[in-house]
PDB file of C-alpha atoms in Angstrom:
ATOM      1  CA  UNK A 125       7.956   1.345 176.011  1.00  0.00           C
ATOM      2  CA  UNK A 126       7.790   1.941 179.583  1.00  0.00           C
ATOM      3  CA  UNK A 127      10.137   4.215 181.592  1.00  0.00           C
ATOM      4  CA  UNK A 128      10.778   3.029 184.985  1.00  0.00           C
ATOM      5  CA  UNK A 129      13.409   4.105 187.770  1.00  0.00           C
ATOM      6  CA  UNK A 130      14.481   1.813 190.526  1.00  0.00           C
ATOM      7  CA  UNK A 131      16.515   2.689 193.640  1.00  0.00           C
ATOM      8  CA  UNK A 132      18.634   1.064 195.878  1.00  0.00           C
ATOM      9  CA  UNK A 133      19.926   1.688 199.366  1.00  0.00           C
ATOM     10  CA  UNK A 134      21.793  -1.199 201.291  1.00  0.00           C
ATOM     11  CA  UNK A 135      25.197  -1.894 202.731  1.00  0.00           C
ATOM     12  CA  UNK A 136      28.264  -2.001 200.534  1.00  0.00           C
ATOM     13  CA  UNK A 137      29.011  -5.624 199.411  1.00  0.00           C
ATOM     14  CA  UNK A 138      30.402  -6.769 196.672  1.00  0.00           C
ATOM     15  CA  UNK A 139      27.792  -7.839 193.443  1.00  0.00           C
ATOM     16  CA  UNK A 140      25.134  -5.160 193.942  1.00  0.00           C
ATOM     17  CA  UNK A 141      25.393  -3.938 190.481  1.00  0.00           C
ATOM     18  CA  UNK A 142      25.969  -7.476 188.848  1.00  0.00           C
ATOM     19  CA  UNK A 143      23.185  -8.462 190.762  1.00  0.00           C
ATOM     20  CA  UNK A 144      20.641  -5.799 189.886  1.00  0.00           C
ATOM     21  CA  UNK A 145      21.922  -5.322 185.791  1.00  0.00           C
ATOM     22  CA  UNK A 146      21.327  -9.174 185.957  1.00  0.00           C
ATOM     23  CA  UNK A 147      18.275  -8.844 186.946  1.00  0.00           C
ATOM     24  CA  UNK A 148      17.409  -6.119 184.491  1.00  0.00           C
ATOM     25  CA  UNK A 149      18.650  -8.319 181.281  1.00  0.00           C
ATOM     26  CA  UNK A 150      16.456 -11.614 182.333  1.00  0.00           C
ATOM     27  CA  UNK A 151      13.223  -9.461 182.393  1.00  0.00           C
ATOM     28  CA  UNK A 152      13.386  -7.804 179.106  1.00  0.00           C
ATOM     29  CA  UNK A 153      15.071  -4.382 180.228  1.00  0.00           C
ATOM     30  CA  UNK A 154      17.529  -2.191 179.419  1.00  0.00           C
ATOM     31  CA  UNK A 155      19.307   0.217 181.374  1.00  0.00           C
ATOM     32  CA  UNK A 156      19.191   3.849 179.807  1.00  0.00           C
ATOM     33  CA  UNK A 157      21.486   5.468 182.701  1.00  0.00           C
ATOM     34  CA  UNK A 158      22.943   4.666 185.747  1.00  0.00           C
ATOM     35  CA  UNK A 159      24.503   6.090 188.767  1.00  0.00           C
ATOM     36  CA  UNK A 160      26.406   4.654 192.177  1.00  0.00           C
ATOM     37  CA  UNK A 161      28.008   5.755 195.131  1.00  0.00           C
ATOM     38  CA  UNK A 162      29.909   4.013 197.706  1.00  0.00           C
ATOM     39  CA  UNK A 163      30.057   5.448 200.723  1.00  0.00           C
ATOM     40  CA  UNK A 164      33.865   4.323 201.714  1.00  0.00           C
ATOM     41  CA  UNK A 165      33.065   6.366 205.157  1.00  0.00           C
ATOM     42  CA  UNK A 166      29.939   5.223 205.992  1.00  0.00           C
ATOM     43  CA  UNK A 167      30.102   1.901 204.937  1.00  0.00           C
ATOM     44  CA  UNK A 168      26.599   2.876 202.739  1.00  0.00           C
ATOM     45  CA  UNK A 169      25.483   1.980 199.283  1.00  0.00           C
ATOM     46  CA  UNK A 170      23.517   3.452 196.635  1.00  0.00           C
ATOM     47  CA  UNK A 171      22.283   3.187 193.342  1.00  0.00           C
ATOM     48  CA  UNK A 172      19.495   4.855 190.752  1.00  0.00           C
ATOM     49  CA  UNK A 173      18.882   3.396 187.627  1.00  0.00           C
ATOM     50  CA  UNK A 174      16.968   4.528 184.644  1.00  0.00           C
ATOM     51  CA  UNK A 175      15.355   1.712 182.131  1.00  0.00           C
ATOM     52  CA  UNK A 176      13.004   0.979 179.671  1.00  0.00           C
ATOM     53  CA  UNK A 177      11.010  -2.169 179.679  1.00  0.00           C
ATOM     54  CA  UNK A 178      11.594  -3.425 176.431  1.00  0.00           C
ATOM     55  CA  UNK A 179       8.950  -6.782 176.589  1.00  0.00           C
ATOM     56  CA  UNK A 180       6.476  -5.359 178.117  1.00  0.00           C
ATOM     57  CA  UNK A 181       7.230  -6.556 182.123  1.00  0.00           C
ATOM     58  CA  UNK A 182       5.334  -4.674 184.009  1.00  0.00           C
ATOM     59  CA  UNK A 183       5.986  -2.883 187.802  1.00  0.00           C
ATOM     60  CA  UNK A 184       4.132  -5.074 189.740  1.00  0.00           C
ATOM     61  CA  UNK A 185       6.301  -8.195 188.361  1.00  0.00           C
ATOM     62  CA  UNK A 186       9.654  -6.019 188.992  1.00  0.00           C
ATOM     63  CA  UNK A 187       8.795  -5.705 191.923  1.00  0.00           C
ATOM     64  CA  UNK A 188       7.691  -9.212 193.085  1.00  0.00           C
ATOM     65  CA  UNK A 189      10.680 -10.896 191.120  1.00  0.00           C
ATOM     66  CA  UNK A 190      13.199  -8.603 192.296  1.00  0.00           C
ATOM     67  CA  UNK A 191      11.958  -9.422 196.068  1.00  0.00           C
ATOM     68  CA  UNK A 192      14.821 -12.062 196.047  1.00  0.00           C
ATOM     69  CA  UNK A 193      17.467 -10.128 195.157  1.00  0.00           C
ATOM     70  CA  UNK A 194      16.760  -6.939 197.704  1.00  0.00           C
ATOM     71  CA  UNK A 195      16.693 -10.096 200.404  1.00  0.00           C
ATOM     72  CA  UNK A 196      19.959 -10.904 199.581  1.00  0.00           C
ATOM     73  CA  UNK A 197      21.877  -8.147 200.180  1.00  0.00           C
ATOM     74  CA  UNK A 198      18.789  -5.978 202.988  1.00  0.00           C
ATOM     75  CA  UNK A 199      18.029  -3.116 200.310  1.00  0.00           C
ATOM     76  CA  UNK A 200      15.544  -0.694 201.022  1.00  0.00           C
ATOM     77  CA  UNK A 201      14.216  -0.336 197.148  1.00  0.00           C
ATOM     78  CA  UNK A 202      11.656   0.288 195.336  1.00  0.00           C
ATOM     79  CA  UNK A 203      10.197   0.640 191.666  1.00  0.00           C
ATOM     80  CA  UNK A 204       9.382   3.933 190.740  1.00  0.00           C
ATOM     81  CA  UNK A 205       6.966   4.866 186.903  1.00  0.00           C
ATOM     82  CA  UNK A 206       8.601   7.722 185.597  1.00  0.00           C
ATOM     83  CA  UNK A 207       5.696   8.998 184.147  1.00  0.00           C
ATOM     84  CA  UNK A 208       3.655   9.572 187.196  1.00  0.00           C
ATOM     85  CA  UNK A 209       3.583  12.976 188.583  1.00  0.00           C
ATOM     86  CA  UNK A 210       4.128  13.234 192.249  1.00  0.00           C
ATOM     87  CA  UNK A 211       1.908  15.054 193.740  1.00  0.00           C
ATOM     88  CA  UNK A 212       2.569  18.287 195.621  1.00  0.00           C
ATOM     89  CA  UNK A 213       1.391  20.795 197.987  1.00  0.00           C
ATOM     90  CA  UNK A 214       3.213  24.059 198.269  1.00  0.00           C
ATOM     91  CA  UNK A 215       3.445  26.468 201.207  1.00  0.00           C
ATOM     92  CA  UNK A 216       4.288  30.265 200.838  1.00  0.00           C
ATOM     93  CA  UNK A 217       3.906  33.562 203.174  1.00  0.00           C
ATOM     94  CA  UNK A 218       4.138  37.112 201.661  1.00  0.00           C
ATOM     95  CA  UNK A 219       7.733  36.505 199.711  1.00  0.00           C
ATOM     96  CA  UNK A 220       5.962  35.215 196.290  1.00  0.00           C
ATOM     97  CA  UNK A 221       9.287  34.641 194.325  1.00  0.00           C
ATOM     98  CA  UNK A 222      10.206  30.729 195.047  1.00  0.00           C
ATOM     99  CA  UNK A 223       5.982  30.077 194.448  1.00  0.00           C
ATOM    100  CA  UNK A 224       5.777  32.151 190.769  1.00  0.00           C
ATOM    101  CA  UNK A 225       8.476  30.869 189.672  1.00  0.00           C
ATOM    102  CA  UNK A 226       7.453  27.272 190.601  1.00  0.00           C
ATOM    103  CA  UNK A 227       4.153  27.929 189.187  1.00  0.00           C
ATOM    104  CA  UNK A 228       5.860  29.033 186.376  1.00  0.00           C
ATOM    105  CA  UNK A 229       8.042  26.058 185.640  1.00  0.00           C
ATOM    106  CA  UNK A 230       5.072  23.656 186.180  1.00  0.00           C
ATOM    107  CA  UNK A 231       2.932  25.316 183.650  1.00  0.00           C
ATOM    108  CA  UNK A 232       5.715  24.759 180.974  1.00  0.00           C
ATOM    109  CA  UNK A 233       6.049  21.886 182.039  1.00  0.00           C
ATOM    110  CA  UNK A 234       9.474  21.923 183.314  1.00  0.00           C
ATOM    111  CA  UNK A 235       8.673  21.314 186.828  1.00  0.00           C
ATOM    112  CA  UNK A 236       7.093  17.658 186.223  1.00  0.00           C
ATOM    113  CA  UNK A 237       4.718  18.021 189.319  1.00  0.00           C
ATOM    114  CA  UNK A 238       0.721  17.366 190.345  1.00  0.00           C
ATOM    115  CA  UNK A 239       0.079  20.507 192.753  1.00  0.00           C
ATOM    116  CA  UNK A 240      -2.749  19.542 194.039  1.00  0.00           C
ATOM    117  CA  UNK A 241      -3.143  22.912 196.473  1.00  0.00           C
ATOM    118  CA  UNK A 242      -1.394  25.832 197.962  1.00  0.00           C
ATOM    119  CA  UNK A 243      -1.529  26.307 201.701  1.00  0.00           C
ATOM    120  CA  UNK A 244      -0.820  30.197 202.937  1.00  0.00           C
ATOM    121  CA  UNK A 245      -1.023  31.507 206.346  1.00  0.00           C
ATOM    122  CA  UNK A 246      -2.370  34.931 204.286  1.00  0.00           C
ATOM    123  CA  UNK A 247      -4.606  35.924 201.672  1.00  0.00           C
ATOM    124  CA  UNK A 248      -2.225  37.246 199.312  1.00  0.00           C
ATOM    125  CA  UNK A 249      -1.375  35.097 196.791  1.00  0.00           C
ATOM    126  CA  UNK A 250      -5.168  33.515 196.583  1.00  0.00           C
ATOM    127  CA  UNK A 251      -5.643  34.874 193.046  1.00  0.00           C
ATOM    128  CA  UNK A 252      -2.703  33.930 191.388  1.00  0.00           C
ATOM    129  CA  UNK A 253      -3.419  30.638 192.879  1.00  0.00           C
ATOM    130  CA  UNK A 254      -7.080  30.046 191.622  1.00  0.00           C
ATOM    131  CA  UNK A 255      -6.177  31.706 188.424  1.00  0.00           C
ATOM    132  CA  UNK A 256      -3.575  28.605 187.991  1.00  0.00           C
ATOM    133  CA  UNK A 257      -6.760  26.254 188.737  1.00  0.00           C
ATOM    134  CA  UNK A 258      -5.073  25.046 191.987  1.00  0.00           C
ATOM    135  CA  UNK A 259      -7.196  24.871 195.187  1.00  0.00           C
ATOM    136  CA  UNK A 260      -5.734  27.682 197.650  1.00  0.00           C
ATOM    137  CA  UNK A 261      -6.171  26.819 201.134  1.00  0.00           C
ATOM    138  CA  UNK A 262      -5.751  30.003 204.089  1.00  0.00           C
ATOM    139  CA  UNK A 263      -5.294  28.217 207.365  1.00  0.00           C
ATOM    140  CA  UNK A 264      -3.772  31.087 209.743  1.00  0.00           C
ATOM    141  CA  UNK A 265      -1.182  30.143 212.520  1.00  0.00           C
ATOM    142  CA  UNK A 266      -0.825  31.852 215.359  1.00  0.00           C
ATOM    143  CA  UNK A 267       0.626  31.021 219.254  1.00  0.00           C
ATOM    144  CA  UNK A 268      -2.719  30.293 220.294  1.00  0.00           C
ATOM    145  CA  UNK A 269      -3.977  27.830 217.746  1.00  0.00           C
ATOM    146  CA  UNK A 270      -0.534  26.150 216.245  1.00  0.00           C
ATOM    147  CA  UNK A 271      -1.568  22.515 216.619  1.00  0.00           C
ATOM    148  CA  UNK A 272      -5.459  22.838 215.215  1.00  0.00           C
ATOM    149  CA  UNK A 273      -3.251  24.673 211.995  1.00  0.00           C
ATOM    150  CA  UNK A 274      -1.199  21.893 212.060  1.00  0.00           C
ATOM    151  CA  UNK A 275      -3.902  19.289 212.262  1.00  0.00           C
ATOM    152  CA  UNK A 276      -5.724  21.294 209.314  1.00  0.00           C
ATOM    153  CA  UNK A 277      -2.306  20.991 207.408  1.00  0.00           C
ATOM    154  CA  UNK A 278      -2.106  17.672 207.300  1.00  0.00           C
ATOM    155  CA  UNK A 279      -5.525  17.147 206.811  1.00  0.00           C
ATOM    156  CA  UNK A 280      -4.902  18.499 203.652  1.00  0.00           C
ATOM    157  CA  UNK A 281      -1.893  16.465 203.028  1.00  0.00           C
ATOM    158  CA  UNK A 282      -4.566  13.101 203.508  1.00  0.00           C
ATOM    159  CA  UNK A 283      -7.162  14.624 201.528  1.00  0.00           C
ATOM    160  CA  UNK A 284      -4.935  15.430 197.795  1.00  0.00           C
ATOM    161  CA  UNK A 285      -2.553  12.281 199.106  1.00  0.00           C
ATOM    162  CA  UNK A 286       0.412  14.823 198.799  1.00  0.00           C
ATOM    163  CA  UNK A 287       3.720  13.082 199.008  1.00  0.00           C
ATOM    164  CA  UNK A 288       5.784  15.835 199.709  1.00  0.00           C
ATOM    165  CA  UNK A 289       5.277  19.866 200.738  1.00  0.00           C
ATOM    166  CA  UNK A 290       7.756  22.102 199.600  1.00  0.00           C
ATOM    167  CA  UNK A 291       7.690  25.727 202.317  1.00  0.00           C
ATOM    168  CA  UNK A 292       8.511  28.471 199.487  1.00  0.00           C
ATOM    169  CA  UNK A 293       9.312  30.794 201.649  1.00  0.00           C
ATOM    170  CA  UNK A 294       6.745  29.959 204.240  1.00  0.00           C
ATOM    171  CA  UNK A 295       7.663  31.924 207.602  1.00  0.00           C
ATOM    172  CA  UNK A 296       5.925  29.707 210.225  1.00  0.00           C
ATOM    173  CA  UNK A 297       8.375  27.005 212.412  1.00  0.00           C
ATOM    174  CA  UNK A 298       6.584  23.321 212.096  1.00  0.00           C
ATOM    175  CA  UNK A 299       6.205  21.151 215.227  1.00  0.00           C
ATOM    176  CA  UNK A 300       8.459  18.339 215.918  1.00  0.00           C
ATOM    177  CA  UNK A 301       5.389  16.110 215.522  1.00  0.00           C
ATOM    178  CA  UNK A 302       4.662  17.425 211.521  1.00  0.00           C
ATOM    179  CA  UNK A 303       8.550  17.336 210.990  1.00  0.00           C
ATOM    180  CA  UNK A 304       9.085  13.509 212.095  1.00  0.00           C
ATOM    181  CA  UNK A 305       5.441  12.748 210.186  1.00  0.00           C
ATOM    182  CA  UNK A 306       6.660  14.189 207.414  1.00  0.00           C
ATOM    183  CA  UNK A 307      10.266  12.638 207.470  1.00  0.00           C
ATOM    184  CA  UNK A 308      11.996  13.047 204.217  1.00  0.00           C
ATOM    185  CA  UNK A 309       8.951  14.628 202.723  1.00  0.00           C
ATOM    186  CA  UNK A 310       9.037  18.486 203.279  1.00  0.00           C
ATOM    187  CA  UNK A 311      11.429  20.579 201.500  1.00  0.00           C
ATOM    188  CA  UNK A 312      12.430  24.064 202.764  1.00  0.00           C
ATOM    189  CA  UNK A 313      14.738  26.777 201.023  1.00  0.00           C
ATOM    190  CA  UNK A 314      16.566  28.801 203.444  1.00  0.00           C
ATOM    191  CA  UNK A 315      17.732  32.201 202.377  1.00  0.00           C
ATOM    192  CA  UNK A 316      21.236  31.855 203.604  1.00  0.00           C
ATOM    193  CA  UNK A 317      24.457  29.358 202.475  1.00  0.00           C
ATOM    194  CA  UNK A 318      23.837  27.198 205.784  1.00  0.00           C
ATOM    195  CA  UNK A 319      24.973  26.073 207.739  1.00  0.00           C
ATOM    196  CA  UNK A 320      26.362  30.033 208.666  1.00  0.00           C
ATOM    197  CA  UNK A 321      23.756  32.503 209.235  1.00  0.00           C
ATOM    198  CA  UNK A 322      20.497  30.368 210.323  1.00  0.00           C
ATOM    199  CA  UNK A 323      17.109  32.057 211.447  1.00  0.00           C
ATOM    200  CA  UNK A 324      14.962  34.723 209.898  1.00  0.00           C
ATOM    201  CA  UNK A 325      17.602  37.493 208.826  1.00  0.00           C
ATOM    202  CA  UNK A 326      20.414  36.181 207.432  1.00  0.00           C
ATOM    203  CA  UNK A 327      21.322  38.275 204.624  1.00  0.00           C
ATOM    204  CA  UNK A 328      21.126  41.076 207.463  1.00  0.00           C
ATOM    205  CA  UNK A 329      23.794  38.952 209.206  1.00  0.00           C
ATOM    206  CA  UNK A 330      25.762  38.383 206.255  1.00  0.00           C
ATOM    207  CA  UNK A 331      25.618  42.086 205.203  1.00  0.00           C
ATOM    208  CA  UNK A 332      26.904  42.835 208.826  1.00  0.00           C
ATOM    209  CA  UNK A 333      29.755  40.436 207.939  1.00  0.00           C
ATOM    210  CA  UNK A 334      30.350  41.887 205.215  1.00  0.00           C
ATOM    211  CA  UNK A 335      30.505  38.757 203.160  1.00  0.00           C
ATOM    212  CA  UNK A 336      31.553  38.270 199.464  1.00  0.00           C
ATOM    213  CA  UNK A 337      29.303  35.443 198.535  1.00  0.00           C
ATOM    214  CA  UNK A 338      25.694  34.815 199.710  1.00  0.00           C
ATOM    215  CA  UNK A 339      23.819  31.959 198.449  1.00  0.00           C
ATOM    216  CA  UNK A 340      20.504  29.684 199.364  1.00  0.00           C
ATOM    217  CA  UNK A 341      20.107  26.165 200.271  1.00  0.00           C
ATOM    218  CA  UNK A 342      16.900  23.845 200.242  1.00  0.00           C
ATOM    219  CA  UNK A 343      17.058  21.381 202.402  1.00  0.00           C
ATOM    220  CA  UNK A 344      14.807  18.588 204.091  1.00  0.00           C
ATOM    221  CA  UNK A 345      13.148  19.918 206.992  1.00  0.00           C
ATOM    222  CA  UNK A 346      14.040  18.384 210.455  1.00  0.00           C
ATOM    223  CA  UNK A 347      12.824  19.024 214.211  1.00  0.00           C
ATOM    224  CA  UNK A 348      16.170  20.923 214.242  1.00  0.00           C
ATOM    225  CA  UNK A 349      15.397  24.536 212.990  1.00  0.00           C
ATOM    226  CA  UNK A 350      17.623  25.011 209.246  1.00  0.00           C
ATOM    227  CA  UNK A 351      19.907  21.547 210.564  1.00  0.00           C
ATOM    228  CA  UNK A 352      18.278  19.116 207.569  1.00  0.00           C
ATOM    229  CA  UNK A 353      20.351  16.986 205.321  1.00  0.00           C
ATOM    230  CA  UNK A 354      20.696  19.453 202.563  1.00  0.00           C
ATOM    231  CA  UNK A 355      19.818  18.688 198.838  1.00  0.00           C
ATOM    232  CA  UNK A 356      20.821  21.613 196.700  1.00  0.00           C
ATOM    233  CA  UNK A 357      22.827  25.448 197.159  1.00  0.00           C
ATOM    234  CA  UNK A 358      23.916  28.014 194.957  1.00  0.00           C
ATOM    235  CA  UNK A 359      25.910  31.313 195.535  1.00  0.00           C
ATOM    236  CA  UNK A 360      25.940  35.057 193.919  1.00  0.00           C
ATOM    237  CA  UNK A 361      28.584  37.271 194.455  1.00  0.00           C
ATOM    238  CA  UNK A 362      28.451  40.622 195.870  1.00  0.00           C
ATOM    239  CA  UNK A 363      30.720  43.546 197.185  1.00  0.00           C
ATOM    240  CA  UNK A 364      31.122  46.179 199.638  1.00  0.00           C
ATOM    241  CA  UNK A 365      29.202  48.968 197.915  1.00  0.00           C
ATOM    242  CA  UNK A 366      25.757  46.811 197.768  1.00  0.00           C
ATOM    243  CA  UNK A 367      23.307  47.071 200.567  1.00  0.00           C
ATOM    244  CA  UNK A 368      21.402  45.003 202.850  1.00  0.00           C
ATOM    245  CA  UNK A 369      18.477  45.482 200.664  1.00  0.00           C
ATOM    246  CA  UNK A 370      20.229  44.752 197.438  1.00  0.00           C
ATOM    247  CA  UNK A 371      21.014  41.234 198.972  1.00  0.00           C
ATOM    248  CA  UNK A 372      17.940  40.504 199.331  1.00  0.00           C
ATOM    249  CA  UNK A 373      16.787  41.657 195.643  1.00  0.00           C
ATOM    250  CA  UNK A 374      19.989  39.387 194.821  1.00  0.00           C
ATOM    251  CA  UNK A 375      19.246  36.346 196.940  1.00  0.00           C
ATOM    252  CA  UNK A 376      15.699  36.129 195.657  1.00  0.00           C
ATOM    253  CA  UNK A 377      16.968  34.921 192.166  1.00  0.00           C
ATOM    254  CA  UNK A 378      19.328  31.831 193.576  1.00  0.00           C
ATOM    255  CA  UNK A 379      16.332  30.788 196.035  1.00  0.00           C
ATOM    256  CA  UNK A 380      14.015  30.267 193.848  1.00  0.00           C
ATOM    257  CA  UNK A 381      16.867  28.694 191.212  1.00  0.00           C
ATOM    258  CA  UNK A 382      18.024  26.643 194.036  1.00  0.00           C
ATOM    259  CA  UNK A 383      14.330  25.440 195.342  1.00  0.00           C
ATOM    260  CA  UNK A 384      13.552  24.415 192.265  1.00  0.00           C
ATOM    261  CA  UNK A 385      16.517  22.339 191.425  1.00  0.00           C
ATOM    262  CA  UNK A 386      15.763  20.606 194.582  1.00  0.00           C
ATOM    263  CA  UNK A 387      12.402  19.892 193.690  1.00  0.00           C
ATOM    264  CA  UNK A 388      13.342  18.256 190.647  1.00  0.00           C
ATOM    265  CA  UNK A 389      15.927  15.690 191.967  1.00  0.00           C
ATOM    266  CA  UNK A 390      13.397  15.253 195.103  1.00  0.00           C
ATOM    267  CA  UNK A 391      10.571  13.932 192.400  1.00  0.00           C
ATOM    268  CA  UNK A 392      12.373  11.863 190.298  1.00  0.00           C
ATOM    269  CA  UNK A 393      13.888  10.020 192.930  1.00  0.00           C
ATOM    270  CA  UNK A 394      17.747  11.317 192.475  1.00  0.00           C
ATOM    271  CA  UNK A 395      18.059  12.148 196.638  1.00  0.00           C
ATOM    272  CA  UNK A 396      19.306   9.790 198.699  1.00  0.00           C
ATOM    273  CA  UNK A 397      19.383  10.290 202.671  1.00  0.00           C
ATOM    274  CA  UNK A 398      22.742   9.404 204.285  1.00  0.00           C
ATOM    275  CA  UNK A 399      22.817  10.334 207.578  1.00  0.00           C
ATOM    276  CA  UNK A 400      22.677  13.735 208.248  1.00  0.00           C
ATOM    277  CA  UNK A 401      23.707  14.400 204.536  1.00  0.00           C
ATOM    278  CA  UNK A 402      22.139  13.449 201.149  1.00  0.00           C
ATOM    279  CA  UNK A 403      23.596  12.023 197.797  1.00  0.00           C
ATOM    280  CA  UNK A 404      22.588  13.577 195.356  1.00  0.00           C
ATOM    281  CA  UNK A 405      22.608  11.529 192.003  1.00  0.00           C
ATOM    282  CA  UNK A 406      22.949  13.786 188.727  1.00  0.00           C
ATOM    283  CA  UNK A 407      20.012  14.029 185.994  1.00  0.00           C
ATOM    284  CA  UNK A 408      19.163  11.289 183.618  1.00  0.00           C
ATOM    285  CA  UNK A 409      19.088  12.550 180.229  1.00  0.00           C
ATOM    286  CA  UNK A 410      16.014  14.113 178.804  1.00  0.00           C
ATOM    287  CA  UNK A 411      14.914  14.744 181.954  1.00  0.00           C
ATOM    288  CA  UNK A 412      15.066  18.515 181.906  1.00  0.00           C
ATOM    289  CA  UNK A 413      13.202  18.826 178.817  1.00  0.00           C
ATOM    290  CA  UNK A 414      10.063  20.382 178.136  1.00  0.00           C
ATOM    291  CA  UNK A 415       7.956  20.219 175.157  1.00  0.00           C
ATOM    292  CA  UNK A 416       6.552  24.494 175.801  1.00  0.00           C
ATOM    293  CA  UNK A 417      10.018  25.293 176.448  1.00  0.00           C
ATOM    294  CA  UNK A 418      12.073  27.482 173.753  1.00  0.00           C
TER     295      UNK A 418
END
């Protein structure tokens, strides 16, 4: 049997979920897991739900009998195949921890991705690249020739049909133009627990704090620099007798932990924009499973 996803964003009303498990019963499906939120604040609605297709309806007719029903109540929806890998272009400078340990997951098979290339403004990580079969693409930025990089970029992006980047630690600022292109479609993890200490140093900041918790947070990336909804964090503790350079060695580990959780409810459709905030729907069951893990 087929295992399809279908989300739903619309206005609160009442019936939405009578309305859509209707739907699911007349064409042969049944719902494997489920989750809602009303937005009591924002007057917002949303929904993900998991299901098999149990007679053999395929997407095409979901989505051409469900047209009705999104009318009704204005949803933006849509059908999604869980089985289709979405396809993926990571970014990365010289801090290789958040892209090994991506490449890592997605060889296992843990990381259910298609990464169709890796873009680097530097030569370092070619080999490990190419040694993973992935194209490797060096496209170097500088003040003088930002916008042909940028064009290069995305010219990338149209030639692999990349639905979403993910900057691993890549240290370049994108233009306003790439960031509202790319709307909801880049992912960036920040090496600070934003919104405090923002730019390039922050566990310098924090040390200078002297703070008791640092952390990381990936988040969608926005014209505003580190200001995008935000999709995942996570925090380590540490103490007076550590050192600036220990927080780094620290924060490593909970970036690339944090990235990749991020990553995973990004591709299987669990993030919700809300404003300037996301919901962030938990993981259906299974879905963490490998069969080359353990």
């Amino acid at each position: 049997m087929s295992k399809y996803a279908l989300t739903v964003a619309c206005r609160s009303t009442r019936g939405i979920v009578a309305a859509i498990a209707g739907y699911m019963v007349d064409n042969g499906c049944n719902i494997t897991d489920s989750a809602q939120f009303d937005d009591m604040q924002t007057g917002n609605f949303f929904m993900r739900v998991s299901f098999t297709s149990e007679e053999g309806v395929d997407l095409d007719a979901l989505r051409a009998g469900f047209e009705e029903t999104a009318k009704k109540f204005d949803m933006t929806w849509d059908f999604h195949d869980e089985a289709l890998k979405m396809k993926v272009i990571i970014m990365v400078s010289r801090f290789g921890h958040c892209l090994n340990d991506l490449l890592y997951r997605w060889r296992i098979g843990a990381l259910p991705i298609d990464i169709v290339a890796v873009i680097s403004n530097h030569m370092d990580y070619q080999k490990v690249v190419v040694n993973h079969d992935i194209p490797f693409h060096c496209i170097k930025v500088t003040k003088e020739n930002k916008p042909q990089a940028e064009a290069a970029i995305m010219q990338v992006v149209e030639d692999t049909g990349a639905e979403l980047i993910v900057l691993a630690r890549y240290m370049q600022i994108l233009s306003d133009r790439m960031c509202k292109e790319m709307s909801g479609r880049i992912i960036n993890i920040h090496h600070s627990f934003l919104p405090s200490f923002k730019g390039a140093n922050p566990y310098k900041q924090a040390f200078q704090r002297g703070v008791k918790l640092i952390g990381a947070t990936s988040h969608y990336v926005t014209a505003d620099l580190d200001e995008g909804p935000i999709i995942e964090q996570d925090i380590v503790r540490v103490t007076h007798a550590q050192s600036p350079e220990d927080y780094v060695s620290l924060g490593r580990d909970v970036e690339s932990q944090v990235l990749a959780r991020a990553i995973h409810a990004h591709i299987h459709r669990r993030v919700f924009l809300n404003g300037n905030k996301t919901v962030v729907f938990p993981a259906s069951p299974g879905s963490y499973a490998s069969e080359r893990m353990g």
